Short mmCIF file of C-alpha atoms in Angstrom, two decimals:
data_model
loop_
_atom_site.label_atom_id
_atom_site.label_comp_id
_atom_site.label_asym_id
_atom_site.label_seq_id
_atom_site.Cartn_x
_atom_site.Cartn_y
_atom_site.Cartn_z
CA MET J 1293 40.85 78.35 -151.11
CA THR J 1294 37.51 76.94 -149.87
CA ALA J 1295 38.34 73.45 -147.48
CA ARG J 1296 36.47 70.55 -149.52
CA LEU J 1297 35.44 67.35 -147.75
CA ALA J 1298 33.98 64.50 -148.75
CA ILE J 1299 32.33 61.83 -146.36
CA ILE J 1300 31.56 58.46 -147.63
CA GLY J 1301 28.53 56.92 -145.35
CA GLY J 1302 25.33 58.82 -144.00
CA GLY J 1303 24.85 56.50 -140.56
CA LEU J 1304 25.26 58.08 -137.38
CA SER J 1305 29.07 58.31 -138.00
CA GLY J 1306 28.87 60.04 -141.14
CA LEU J 1307 26.58 62.23 -140.03
CA ALA J 1308 28.70 63.11 -136.71
CA ALA J 1309 31.57 63.54 -138.66
CA ALA J 1310 29.83 66.03 -140.89
CA TYR J 1311 29.20 68.09 -138.22
CA PHE J 1312 32.08 68.23 -136.45
CA ALA J 1313 33.59 69.13 -139.80
CA ARG J 1314 31.21 71.84 -140.02
CA GLN J 1315 32.28 73.29 -136.33
CA ALA J 1316 36.18 72.86 -137.30
CA LEU J 1317 36.50 73.98 -141.25
CA GLY J 1318 33.66 76.79 -140.75
CA ALA J 1319 30.25 78.13 -142.53
CA ASP J 1320 32.01 78.04 -146.05
CA ALA J 1321 33.42 74.87 -146.31
CA VAL J 1322 32.05 72.37 -148.79
CA VAL J 1323 30.44 69.26 -146.88
CA ASP J 1324 29.42 66.59 -148.74
CA ILE J 1325 27.82 62.88 -147.82
CA PHE J 1326 27.47 60.58 -150.18
CA GLU J 1327 24.89 57.50 -149.10
CA ARG J 1328 23.67 54.80 -151.29
CA SER J 1329 20.35 54.21 -149.01
CA GLU J 1330 17.75 57.47 -149.58
CA ARG J 1331 17.53 57.65 -145.81
CA PRO J 1332 19.79 59.11 -143.54
CA GLY J 1333 20.94 57.87 -140.05
CA GLY J 1334 22.07 54.08 -140.62
CA ILE J 1335 21.02 51.43 -137.72
CA LEU J 1336 19.24 54.50 -136.36
CA ARG J 1337 16.11 53.72 -137.73
CA SER J 1338 12.67 54.33 -136.76
CA ALA J 1339 9.55 53.11 -137.87
CA SER J 1340 5.84 53.80 -137.43
CA VAL J 1341 4.22 50.91 -135.21
CA ALA J 1342 0.35 51.33 -134.45
CA GLY J 1343 0.59 55.33 -135.07
CA ARG J 1344 3.87 55.71 -132.93
CA GLN J 1345 7.44 55.74 -134.20
CA VAL J 1346 9.73 53.17 -132.74
CA ASP J 1347 13.35 52.63 -132.96
CA VAL J 1348 14.07 49.39 -134.79
CA GLY J 1349 17.91 49.88 -134.85
CA ALA J 1350 19.78 51.00 -131.91
CA GLU J 1351 17.37 52.06 -129.04
CA ALA J 1352 19.65 53.69 -126.40
CA PHE J 1353 23.31 54.58 -125.53
CA VAL J 1354 25.44 54.52 -122.71
CA VAL J 1355 25.30 57.72 -120.40
CA ARG J 1356 28.21 57.03 -118.75
CA ARG J 1357 30.49 57.57 -121.39
CA PRO J 1358 29.98 61.28 -122.39
CA GLU J 1359 29.79 61.58 -126.17
CA ALA J 1360 26.29 60.71 -127.08
CA LEU J 1361 25.00 63.06 -123.87
CA ALA J 1362 27.13 65.90 -125.16
CA LEU J 1363 26.31 65.60 -128.81
CA VAL J 1364 22.33 65.56 -127.78
CA ALA J 1365 22.65 68.44 -125.80
CA GLU J 1366 24.82 70.65 -128.39
CA LEU J 1367 22.23 69.49 -131.06
CA GLY J 1368 19.38 71.33 -128.30
CA LEU J 1369 17.87 67.99 -127.44
CA ALA J 1370 18.84 67.52 -123.74
CA ASP J 1371 15.46 67.84 -122.25
CA GLN J 1372 14.49 65.13 -124.64
CA VAL J 1373 16.50 62.51 -122.98
CA VAL J 1374 14.94 59.83 -120.61
CA SER J 1375 16.25 57.21 -118.49
CA PRO J 1376 15.02 53.72 -117.96
CA THR J 1377 12.16 52.95 -115.19
CA GLY J 1378 14.94 51.01 -113.14
CA ARG J 1379 13.53 47.23 -113.79
CA ARG J 1380 16.23 44.99 -114.41
CA PRO J 1381 15.97 41.82 -117.04
CA ALA J 1382 15.95 38.67 -116.62
CA VAL J 1383 17.36 35.30 -118.15
CA TRP J 1384 16.02 32.49 -119.81
CA ALA J 1385 17.63 29.83 -119.15
CA ASN J 1386 16.47 25.87 -118.63
CA ASP J 1387 13.32 26.87 -120.00
CA GLY J 1388 12.45 29.62 -117.39
CA LEU J 1389 12.92 32.81 -116.14
CA HIS J 1390 16.06 33.78 -113.95
CA ALA J 1391 17.51 36.78 -112.30
CA LEU J 1392 20.24 38.52 -114.17
CA PRO J 1393 23.75 37.96 -112.64
CA SER J 1394 24.43 40.96 -110.49
CA PRO J 1395 27.10 42.01 -109.41
CA ALA J 1396 28.68 41.52 -113.06
CA LEU J 1397 30.75 42.98 -115.64
CA MET J 1398 29.09 42.00 -119.30
CA GLY J 1399 27.61 39.28 -117.76
CA ILE J 1400 30.87 37.89 -116.08
CA PRO J 1401 29.83 37.27 -112.12
CA ALA J 1402 31.92 38.89 -109.54
CA ASN J 1403 31.29 35.98 -107.35
CA VAL J 1404 29.49 33.04 -106.78
CA ALA J 1405 26.56 34.68 -104.89
CA ALA J 1406 25.82 36.99 -108.31
CA VAL J 1407 24.84 33.75 -110.40
CA GLY J 1408 21.93 32.75 -108.08
CA ASN J 1409 20.34 29.63 -109.14
CA LEU J 1410 21.31 30.10 -112.72
CA VAL J 1411 24.02 27.07 -112.58
CA ASP J 1412 24.27 23.91 -110.64
CA ASP J 1413 25.85 23.34 -107.36
CA ALA J 1414 29.25 21.72 -109.65
CA ASP J 1415 29.73 25.19 -111.28
CA ARG J 1416 28.92 27.07 -108.26
CA LEU J 1417 31.78 25.10 -106.67
CA HIS J 1418 33.93 25.98 -109.64
CA ILE J 1419 33.27 29.73 -109.43
CA ASP J 1420 34.08 29.83 -105.53
CA ALA J 1421 37.43 28.55 -106.06
CA GLU J 1422 38.23 30.33 -109.25
CA ARG J 1423 40.69 32.35 -106.61
CA GLN J 1424 42.63 29.69 -105.61
CA ARG J 1425 43.77 28.01 -109.18
CA PRO J 1426 46.78 29.47 -111.05
CA MET J 1427 46.17 31.67 -114.09
CA ASP J 1428 47.94 31.47 -117.46
CA TRP J 1429 47.70 35.26 -118.73
CA PRO J 1430 50.92 36.61 -120.37
CA PRO J 1431 50.89 40.35 -120.60
CA GLY J 1432 49.33 41.22 -124.23
CA THR J 1433 47.28 38.25 -124.35
CA ASP J 1434 44.11 38.32 -126.53
CA MET J 1435 42.08 35.65 -126.71
CA SER J 1436 38.27 35.14 -126.70
CA VAL J 1437 35.87 35.82 -123.92
CA GLY J 1438 34.09 32.84 -124.07
CA ASP J 1439 37.59 31.11 -123.80
CA LEU J 1440 38.34 33.05 -120.83
CA VAL J 1441 35.02 32.57 -118.96
CA ASP J 1442 34.68 28.86 -120.29
CA ASP J 1443 38.19 28.00 -118.35
CA ARG J 1444 38.00 29.95 -115.06
CA PHE J 1445 34.10 30.05 -114.34
CA GLY J 1446 32.63 27.05 -116.58
CA PRO J 1447 30.49 26.96 -119.85
CA ALA J 1448 27.59 27.43 -118.01
CA VAL J 1449 28.24 31.10 -116.77
CA THR J 1450 29.32 31.83 -120.50
CA ALA J 1451 25.98 30.58 -122.14
CA ARG J 1452 23.58 31.58 -119.40
CA SER J 1453 25.00 34.84 -118.41
CA VAL J 1454 28.01 36.04 -120.68
CA ASP J 1455 26.29 35.32 -124.07
CA PRO J 1456 23.30 36.60 -123.57
CA MET J 1457 24.70 39.80 -122.48
CA LEU J 1458 27.52 40.40 -125.16
CA GLY J 1459 24.83 38.65 -127.72
CA GLY J 1460 22.98 41.75 -127.51
CA VAL J 1461 25.80 44.04 -127.66
CA TYR J 1462 27.81 42.73 -130.33
CA SER J 1463 25.26 40.38 -132.25
CA SER J 1464 28.19 37.41 -131.39
CA LEU J 1465 28.77 34.62 -129.16
CA SER J 1466 31.19 35.10 -126.61
CA ALA J 1467 33.41 32.64 -128.19
CA ASP J 1468 33.69 34.79 -131.40
CA ILE J 1469 34.59 38.26 -129.33
CA GLY J 1470 37.82 39.24 -128.06
CA VAL J 1471 38.47 40.32 -124.24
CA ARG J 1472 40.82 42.98 -125.13
CA GLU J 1473 38.18 44.15 -127.82
CA ALA J 1474 34.88 44.12 -125.48
CA ILE J 1475 36.16 44.69 -122.19
CA PRO J 1476 39.82 46.42 -122.44
CA ALA J 1477 39.74 47.35 -119.20
CA LEU J 1478 39.74 43.97 -118.00
CA ALA J 1479 42.74 43.05 -120.31
CA ALA J 1480 44.37 45.75 -118.71
CA ARG J 1481 43.79 44.19 -115.21
CA LEU J 1482 44.86 40.83 -116.07
CA ASP J 1483 48.04 42.22 -118.03
CA ALA J 1484 49.08 44.24 -114.74
CA GLY J 1485 49.12 40.89 -112.80
CA THR J 1486 45.55 40.40 -111.02
CA PRO J 1487 45.98 36.86 -110.06
CA ASN J 1488 42.30 35.54 -110.93
CA LEU J 1489 39.42 36.55 -112.89
CA THR J 1490 37.11 37.22 -109.47
CA ASP J 1491 39.52 39.96 -108.59
CA ALA J 1492 39.93 41.40 -111.65
CA VAL J 1493 36.16 41.43 -112.30
CA ALA J 1494 35.85 42.64 -108.65
CA GLY J 1495 38.38 45.88 -109.06
CA LEU J 1496 36.40 47.23 -112.16
CA LEU J 1497 32.73 47.13 -110.69
CA PRO J 1498 31.43 50.42 -109.71
CA ALA J 1499 30.66 51.05 -106.53
CA ALA J 1500 27.56 49.67 -104.77
CA THR J 1501 26.32 53.55 -104.03
CA ASN J 1502 26.60 54.18 -107.20
CA THR J 1503 22.93 54.51 -108.74
CA ALA J 1504 22.99 56.46 -111.54
CA PRO J 1505 21.16 54.94 -114.70
CA VAL J 1506 23.79 53.25 -117.43
CA PHE J 1507 21.61 54.05 -120.27
CA GLY J 1508 19.35 56.62 -122.00
CA ALA J 1509 17.20 56.95 -124.80
CA VAL J 1510 15.44 60.29 -126.77
CA ARG J 1511 11.74 60.88 -126.67
CA GLY J 1512 10.76 60.14 -130.00
CA GLY J 1513 13.50 58.02 -131.14
CA TYR J 1514 16.63 58.24 -132.89
CA ARG J 1515 14.93 60.13 -135.89
CA VAL J 1516 14.74 63.21 -134.18
CA VAL J 1517 18.62 63.09 -133.56
CA VAL J 1518 19.45 62.16 -137.06
CA ASP J 1519 16.93 64.81 -138.54
CA ARG J 1520 18.49 67.79 -136.21
CA LEU J 1521 22.11 66.16 -136.93
CA LEU J 1522 21.82 66.66 -140.61
CA GLU J 1523 20.35 70.18 -140.27
CA ALA J 1524 22.68 71.00 -137.94
CA ALA J 1525 26.13 69.88 -140.01
CA GLY J 1526 24.84 72.05 -143.15
CA ALA J 1527 26.27 69.44 -145.44
CA GLN J 1528 25.10 68.68 -149.04
CA TRP J 1529 23.48 65.36 -149.30
CA HIS J 1530 23.66 62.89 -152.23
CA SER J 1531 21.73 59.79 -152.21
CA GLY J 1532 21.48 56.79 -154.16
CA ILE J 1533 25.00 56.66 -155.14
CA GLU J 1534 27.84 54.40 -154.46
CA PRO J 1535 30.75 56.29 -155.43
CA ALA J 1536 34.41 55.49 -156.37
CA LEU J 1537 37.48 56.70 -154.34
CA MET J 1538 40.40 57.82 -156.45
CA GLY J 1539 43.56 59.87 -156.36
CA GLY J 1540 45.35 60.32 -153.13
CA PRO J 1541 46.45 63.21 -150.67
CA GLY J 1542 45.85 66.57 -151.67
CA ASP J 1543 43.66 65.67 -154.59
CA TRP J 1544 41.25 62.85 -153.47
CA GLN J 1545 38.22 62.21 -156.23
CA VAL J 1546 34.85 61.31 -155.12
CA ALA J 1547 32.51 60.92 -157.97
CA ASP J 1548 34.66 62.74 -160.39
CA VAL J 1549 34.67 65.70 -158.01
CA GLY J 1550 38.07 66.50 -156.10
CA TYR J 1551 38.16 66.93 -152.15
CA ASP J 1552 41.02 67.95 -149.53
CA ALA J 1553 40.56 64.97 -147.55
CA VAL J 1554 37.70 61.93 -147.42
CA ILE J 1555 36.14 60.38 -144.63
CA VAL J 1556 35.13 56.74 -145.01
CA ALA J 1557 32.11 56.10 -142.63
CA LEU J 1558 31.34 52.59 -143.87
CA PRO J 1559 31.17 49.08 -142.65
CA ALA J 1560 34.89 47.51 -143.08
CA PRO J 1561 33.61 45.08 -145.98
CA ASP J 1562 31.90 48.14 -147.60
CA ALA J 1563 35.25 50.26 -147.06
CA ALA J 1564 37.69 47.70 -148.04
CA SER J 1565 35.69 47.32 -151.58
CA LEU J 1566 36.02 50.99 -151.88
CA LEU J 1567 39.70 51.15 -151.10
CA ALA J 1568 40.64 47.97 -152.92
CA ASP J 1569 42.65 50.14 -155.71
CA THR J 1570 43.37 53.23 -154.18
CA VAL J 1571 45.16 51.85 -150.74
CA PRO J 1572 45.16 47.99 -151.31
CA ALA J 1573 46.96 47.33 -147.55
CA VAL J 1574 44.41 49.19 -145.90
CA ALA J 1575 41.47 47.35 -148.03
CA ALA J 1576 42.94 43.76 -147.43
CA GLU J 1577 43.08 44.12 -143.78
CA LEU J 1578 39.97 45.73 -143.83
CA GLY J 1579 38.77 42.80 -145.66
CA ASN J 1580 39.05 40.52 -142.88
CA VAL J 1581 36.78 41.76 -140.40
CA ALA J 1582 33.22 39.77 -140.51
CA MET J 1583 29.98 41.03 -139.91
CA ALA J 1584 27.08 40.01 -137.68
CA GLY J 1585 23.46 40.10 -138.93
CA SER J 1586 20.48 40.33 -136.81
CA ALA J 1587 16.30 41.20 -137.01
CA VAL J 1588 14.72 43.43 -134.99
CA VAL J 1589 10.32 42.30 -134.64
CA ALA J 1590 8.74 45.38 -133.49
CA LEU J 1591 5.55 44.22 -132.00
CA ALA J 1592 2.42 46.66 -130.84
CA LEU J 1593 0.18 44.53 -127.86
CA PRO J 1594 -3.01 45.41 -126.54
CA PRO J 1595 -3.06 48.47 -124.39
CA ASP J 1596 -4.05 46.23 -121.41
CA SER J 1597 -1.59 43.72 -121.76
CA VAL J 1598 0.46 42.83 -118.57
CA LEU J 1599 4.21 42.32 -119.21
CA PRO J 1600 6.76 40.48 -116.69
CA GLU J 1601 8.06 42.90 -114.06
CA ASN J 1602 11.34 43.26 -116.08
CA SER J 1603 13.00 45.68 -118.38
CA GLY J 1604 13.54 42.40 -121.15
CA VAL J 1605 14.69 39.07 -121.28
CA LEU J 1606 17.85 38.03 -122.48
CA VAL J 1607 17.59 34.84 -123.73
CA ALA J 1608 20.98 31.85 -122.74
CA THR J 1609 22.98 30.10 -125.83
CA GLY J 1610 21.08 26.36 -126.77
CA GLU J 1611 17.57 27.70 -125.36
CA SER J 1612 14.62 26.48 -127.52
CA LEU J 1613 13.12 29.98 -128.05
CA HIS J 1614 13.92 31.63 -131.07
CA ALA J 1615 14.50 35.21 -130.13
CA LYS J 1616 17.65 36.00 -128.43
CA ALA J 1617 16.37 39.02 -126.73
CA PHE J 1618 13.43 40.65 -125.43
CA THR J 1619 13.12 44.34 -124.81
CA PHE J 1620 9.66 45.32 -123.04
CA SER J 1621 9.72 48.94 -124.25
CA SER J 1622 6.50 50.03 -122.00
CA ARG J 1623 8.26 48.58 -119.07
CA LYS J 1624 11.63 49.73 -119.67
CA TRP J 1625 11.14 53.19 -121.02
CA PRO J 1626 8.63 55.65 -119.51
CA HIS J 1627 7.98 57.97 -122.67
CA TYR J 1628 6.09 54.33 -123.90
CA GLU J 1629 3.33 54.51 -121.09
CA SER J 1630 0.61 54.79 -123.20
CA SER J 1631 -3.14 53.78 -123.29
CA ASP J 1632 -2.65 53.03 -127.04
CA ALA J 1633 -0.67 49.97 -127.08
CA THR J 1634 1.70 48.17 -125.07
CA TRP J 1635 5.09 48.06 -126.92
CA VAL J 1636 7.93 45.18 -127.18
CA ARG J 1637 11.02 44.36 -129.18
CA ALA J 1638 12.38 40.79 -130.11
CA SER J 1639 15.64 40.51 -131.48
CA PHE J 1640 16.73 37.59 -133.64
CA GLY J 1641 20.32 36.69 -135.00
CA ARG J 1642 23.81 36.09 -134.20
CA PHE J 1643 27.48 35.91 -136.09
CA ARG J 1644 27.24 32.57 -138.09
CA GLN J 1645 23.52 32.13 -136.88
CA PRO J 1646 21.89 33.28 -140.02
CA ILE J 1647 17.83 34.11 -139.74
CA ALA J 1648 15.72 31.65 -141.46
CA GLY J 1649 12.51 32.52 -141.98
CA ASP J 1650 9.97 35.26 -143.97
CA ASP J 1651 8.84 38.45 -141.90
CA HIS J 1652 5.43 36.58 -141.29
CA THR J 1653 7.51 34.00 -139.37
CA LEU J 1654 9.89 35.97 -137.29
CA ILE J 1655 6.76 37.72 -136.08
CA GLY J 1656 4.90 34.26 -135.28
CA TRP J 1657 7.96 33.50 -133.27
CA ALA J 1658 8.52 36.88 -131.68
CA ALA J 1659 4.53 35.92 -130.25
CA ALA J 1660 5.39 32.73 -129.46
CA ASP J 1661 8.28 33.48 -127.56
CA LEU J 1662 6.93 35.92 -125.54
CA ALA J 1663 4.03 34.05 -124.90
CA ARG J 1664 6.22 31.34 -122.95
CA ILE J 1665 8.04 33.95 -121.21
CA CYS J 1666 5.02 35.56 -120.00
CA ASP J 1667 3.41 32.05 -118.78
CA ALA J 1668 6.85 31.27 -116.86
CA ALA J 1669 6.34 34.52 -115.21
CA GLY J 1670 2.68 33.93 -114.25
CA VAL J 1671 1.12 36.76 -116.33
CA THR J 1672 -0.96 36.10 -119.55
CA VAL J 1673 -0.90 37.66 -122.27
CA ASP J 1674 -2.54 38.06 -125.50
CA THR J 1675 0.59 38.25 -127.78
CA SER J 1676 -1.50 38.53 -131.11
CA PRO J 1677 0.19 41.97 -132.27
CA LEU J 1678 -2.19 44.86 -132.75
CA ASP J 1679 0.81 45.85 -135.55
CA ALA J 1680 4.42 44.36 -136.12
CA VAL J 1681 6.98 45.71 -138.28
CA VAL J 1682 10.32 43.77 -139.20
CA GLN J 1683 13.79 45.38 -139.69
CA ARG J 1684 16.51 43.37 -141.01
CA TRP J 1685 19.80 44.12 -140.55
CA PRO J 1686 21.66 41.66 -142.80
CA SER J 1687 25.18 42.96 -141.70
CA GLY J 1688 24.43 44.99 -138.65
CA LEU J 1689 27.44 44.91 -136.69
CA PRO J 1690 31.45 44.22 -137.30
CA VAL J 1691 32.65 40.79 -135.16
CA TYR J 1692 35.51 42.12 -132.79
CA ALA J 1693 37.10 39.11 -132.82
CA PRO J 1694 40.46 38.36 -130.71
CA GLY J 1695 43.05 40.71 -132.64
CA HIS J 1696 40.42 42.97 -133.96
CA LEU J 1697 41.66 46.57 -132.53
CA ALA J 1698 45.20 45.32 -133.53
CA SER J 1699 44.46 44.93 -136.98
CA MET J 1700 42.15 48.33 -136.88
CA LYS J 1701 45.73 49.97 -135.56
CA ARG J 1702 47.46 48.51 -138.75
CA VAL J 1703 44.47 50.17 -140.68
CA PHE J 1704 45.10 53.65 -139.14
CA ASP J 1705 48.79 53.55 -138.97
CA ALA J 1706 48.88 52.78 -143.15
CA ARG J 1707 46.26 55.35 -143.90
CA PRO J 1708 47.30 58.35 -146.36
CA ALA J 1709 46.97 61.55 -145.17
CA GLY J 1710 43.61 63.34 -145.30
CA LEU J 1711 41.86 59.65 -145.30
CA GLY J 1712 39.93 59.08 -142.07
CA PHE J 1713 37.47 56.14 -140.89
CA ALA J 1714 34.65 56.40 -138.45
CA GLY J 1715 32.11 53.93 -137.94
CA ALA J 1716 31.39 51.05 -135.58
CA SER J 1717 33.98 48.63 -137.46
CA TYR J 1718 37.00 50.30 -136.17
CA GLN J 1719 37.39 51.40 -132.43
CA GLY J 1720 34.00 50.59 -130.57
CA VAL J 1721 30.44 49.39 -131.23
CA GLY J 1722 27.57 51.86 -129.70
CA VAL J 1723 26.42 55.53 -130.26
CA PRO J 1724 28.93 57.03 -128.01
CA ALA J 1725 31.98 54.94 -129.62
CA CYS J 1726 30.85 56.12 -133.10
CA ILE J 1727 30.73 59.63 -132.02
CA ALA J 1728 34.05 59.52 -130.40
CA GLN J 1729 35.46 57.66 -133.67
CA ALA J 1730 34.00 60.64 -136.10
CA ARG J 1731 35.32 63.50 -133.97
CA LYS J 1732 39.05 61.49 -134.18
CA ALA J 1733 38.30 61.25 -137.77
CA VAL J 1734 37.78 64.94 -138.46
CA ASP J 1735 40.64 65.88 -136.22
CA ALA J 1736 42.92 63.79 -137.93
CA VAL J 1737 42.41 65.09 -141.56
CA VAL J 1738 42.32 68.35 -140.25
CA SER J 1739 45.90 68.47 -138.70
CA GLU J 1740 47.35 66.59 -141.94
CA VAL J 1741 45.64 68.83 -144.69
CA ALA J 1742 46.41 72.17 -145.19
CA PHE J 1743 42.50 73.61 -145.75
#
């Protein structure tokens, strides 16, 4: 019998699942991808800005996790991986630029020296005395990162260091993100009895001698990876379709066609709608996951523009800038060095902070914010763009609230045999995490179904 697998969702996770399924099931297997959009890749999306393909969704991946590098190498693209230039981001706080706290763990400083002049003297004393204050952390606690840092280091550290860092990863403020969800190693340290946050953070930081880059990107953008991944998967692409899912183990029905197994590679709310009639208990759990919207404005400035000597700027909570972050692509990535233009990305939007304004407004805000940042850095830049593209992500990322991972464990425990889940909603955001979850989903259904 020919193995038949349906994958619902054609973003990175669905494409990776198709690729791993092809490896597991062989050349004769039927692997079908159903995607409502005409374009594969999901949030791995590129757009032409001043004649160059620029990523307007995910831009980079963490190289200290192996999954993305390994997959890129398998696809024959290892020679296209580039490392950042080594410039560091700055933080915009109190209407000025500051050094990003270092050493730090997701913005949580390892000691008082790490915060520099980002906070006032009272906050510095509070941080320095943290080791002497009793800490209430019963093993298994799952509180928000914001509540933890507010209590141990003070709200200024949360707003000016942790929020900017987590906002870029999750499009949420730290008050909405669980410690166990975003920084599981930190929760494990505290569960094991580390008596204070200072020691817990310090114990998790890499050695100062570790100078290996944290991030990598692909020359030519993620579009190259998406195209190669779809080709290597050898899957049948069905676009413009939002299929119903019927049946059950051994006889799944997708778009009125029978399959041995199904992998749902959709955001949690979409998966909940799909499964409402078939697996209502799982759908109810998935329906509780909120999504955070965001938008990216890709700017091409005149080629002689002189940007600040940073890789970008993260914006503290409560500041008067509209954007939450800037990436100075021409400063951060060597493959963006060009005589044609200077490229910058501006990011907008967080959970519970809807993006107001049309595309023209967002481009104007990005240019005005950038002008203020450049002025504070002592450089004068004509921020009137040669070209600009706005990409909106109305529900781009799941909110990893306290209890999210426990909820997803209940989803996996309750799923029927032959039904897998892949995507950022489940066990981690970011490209490496999505690739890992796609492989787990394929491994699970292959082990459960007599293909």
